[in-house]
Amino acid sequence: MTSELTAYVHVGFPKTATSALQQSIFTCHPQILYLGQPFNSDELRKLFEVDILLKDEIEYDAAVCRDQIETYISKHKNDQHRALLLSRESMCYTMLGGHDRCEIARRIKGLFGEVKILIVIRNQFDFISSMYSEEVSGGLYISFKRYLKNWWNLYDISFFPQLKYYELIKRYQELFGDKNVKILCFEDFVADQKTYLEKIYQFMGVDTLGARVPKKNVSLSRAALFCNRLANRLITYDVGRPFYMEPTRGLGERPNKSLKNFRYIYKVGLNMALTNFDRLLGLKSYKSLYPEQWKAKLHNLYAPSNQKLQKLCGFDLQKYRYPL
């Protein structure tokens, strides 16, 4: 890249306040030239959602992508900007496989050069529970136990193995250098938002803002979650009835959000009503209870990776009850 700005890439993970950071901090900071989600043009979206993430090596053209990025920078850069930032959690995570995450990292390196990487992790038990709640909001009606079973049966293309954080972080450190990869825990954001944000500002070399980050994608209470599942069963929302798999349906995956679409209006309206229901009654977000069998399976899956990560980064993951 010919830009004089230092490039930063926030590669994920999802369910770590990514939407809140993107909408309330990254897009609003006057010293950040922002390229990420929510994208402000179809061209930019295609560049990062298709070219970098999905195209195979034969179809991918780094020179074309580089030219598009530099053209965007030249049009939008001003004297206030100190950092160039791309934020997209699907760079390190995908619901049904298909992305070569190491190849994506190499493409980032090829496009931006000496880039600095931000990765935010979350307790895997809480991550999966939050993902289940989000998918219920998107139309899922099956029980949490069946949800776990369905994804386990699809293990090789599921998001389960992608939550082995150490393996991905180690690859990024090897590619970009240890000092250029910043690792944060989502739980620190929950515990002390101000200090957490200051770490991000300091890492990116920009001024601290006084703004707080409002909560996005709020998980429902146990009662609201049950009502949502029941309603989803009665009036299904299945991504418009094309190819469909139970574990993957969601509002964000539907291409047609027309107001003429009854099912879409119904689903959005129901989510709003249940969220307000929780707020009015002061009900807390529900964390799904893991059957002992699944708790043991997932612990055995993630504990070895978390133990290595704890040694690598010096984190006290036991403090937040990560599988160890």
Short mmCIF file of N, CA and C in Angstrom, two decimals, residues 1-7 73-74 81-84:
data_model
loop_
_atom_site.label_atom_id
_atom_site.label_comp_id
_atom_site.label_asym_id
_atom_site.label_seq_id
_atom_site.Cartn_x
_atom_site.Cartn_y
_atom_site.Cartn_z
N MET A 1 0.84 -1.19 0.00
CA MET A 1 0.00 0.00 0.00
C MET A 1 0.88 1.24 0.00
N THR A 2 0.45 2.24 -0.74
CA THR A 2 1.22 3.48 -0.81
C THR A 2 0.78 4.49 0.23
N SER A 3 -0.30 4.21 0.95
CA SER A 3 -0.80 5.14 1.96
C SER A 3 0.21 5.31 3.08
N GLU A 4 0.32 6.55 3.59
CA GLU A 4 1.21 6.83 4.70
C GLU A 4 0.61 6.39 6.03
N LEU A 5 -0.66 6.06 6.04
CA LEU A 5 -1.34 5.66 7.26
C LEU A 5 -0.95 4.23 7.66
N THR A 6 -0.80 4.00 8.96
CA THR A 6 -0.59 2.64 9.44
C THR A 6 -1.90 1.87 9.34
N ALA A 7 -1.83 0.68 8.78
CA ALA A 7 -3.05 -0.12 8.57
C ALA A 7 -3.28 -1.05 9.75
N ILE A 73 -8.90 5.17 -0.63
CA ILE A 73 -8.13 5.97 0.33
C ILE A 73 -7.88 7.37 -0.20
N SER A 74 -7.49 7.47 -1.46
CA SER A 74 -7.19 8.79 -2.04
C SER A 74 -8.42 9.70 -2.07
N HIS A 81 -6.72 12.03 9.64
CA HIS A 81 -6.57 10.57 9.74
C HIS A 81 -5.17 10.15 10.16
N ARG A 82 -5.13 9.26 11.15
CA ARG A 82 -3.87 8.69 11.62
C ARG A 82 -3.79 7.18 11.37
N ALA A 83 -4.94 6.55 11.22
CA ALA A 83 -4.97 5.09 11.09
C ALA A 83 -5.95 4.68 10.01
N LEU A 84 -5.58 3.63 9.29
CA LEU A 84 -6.47 3.00 8.31
C LEU A 84 -6.96 1.70 8.92
#
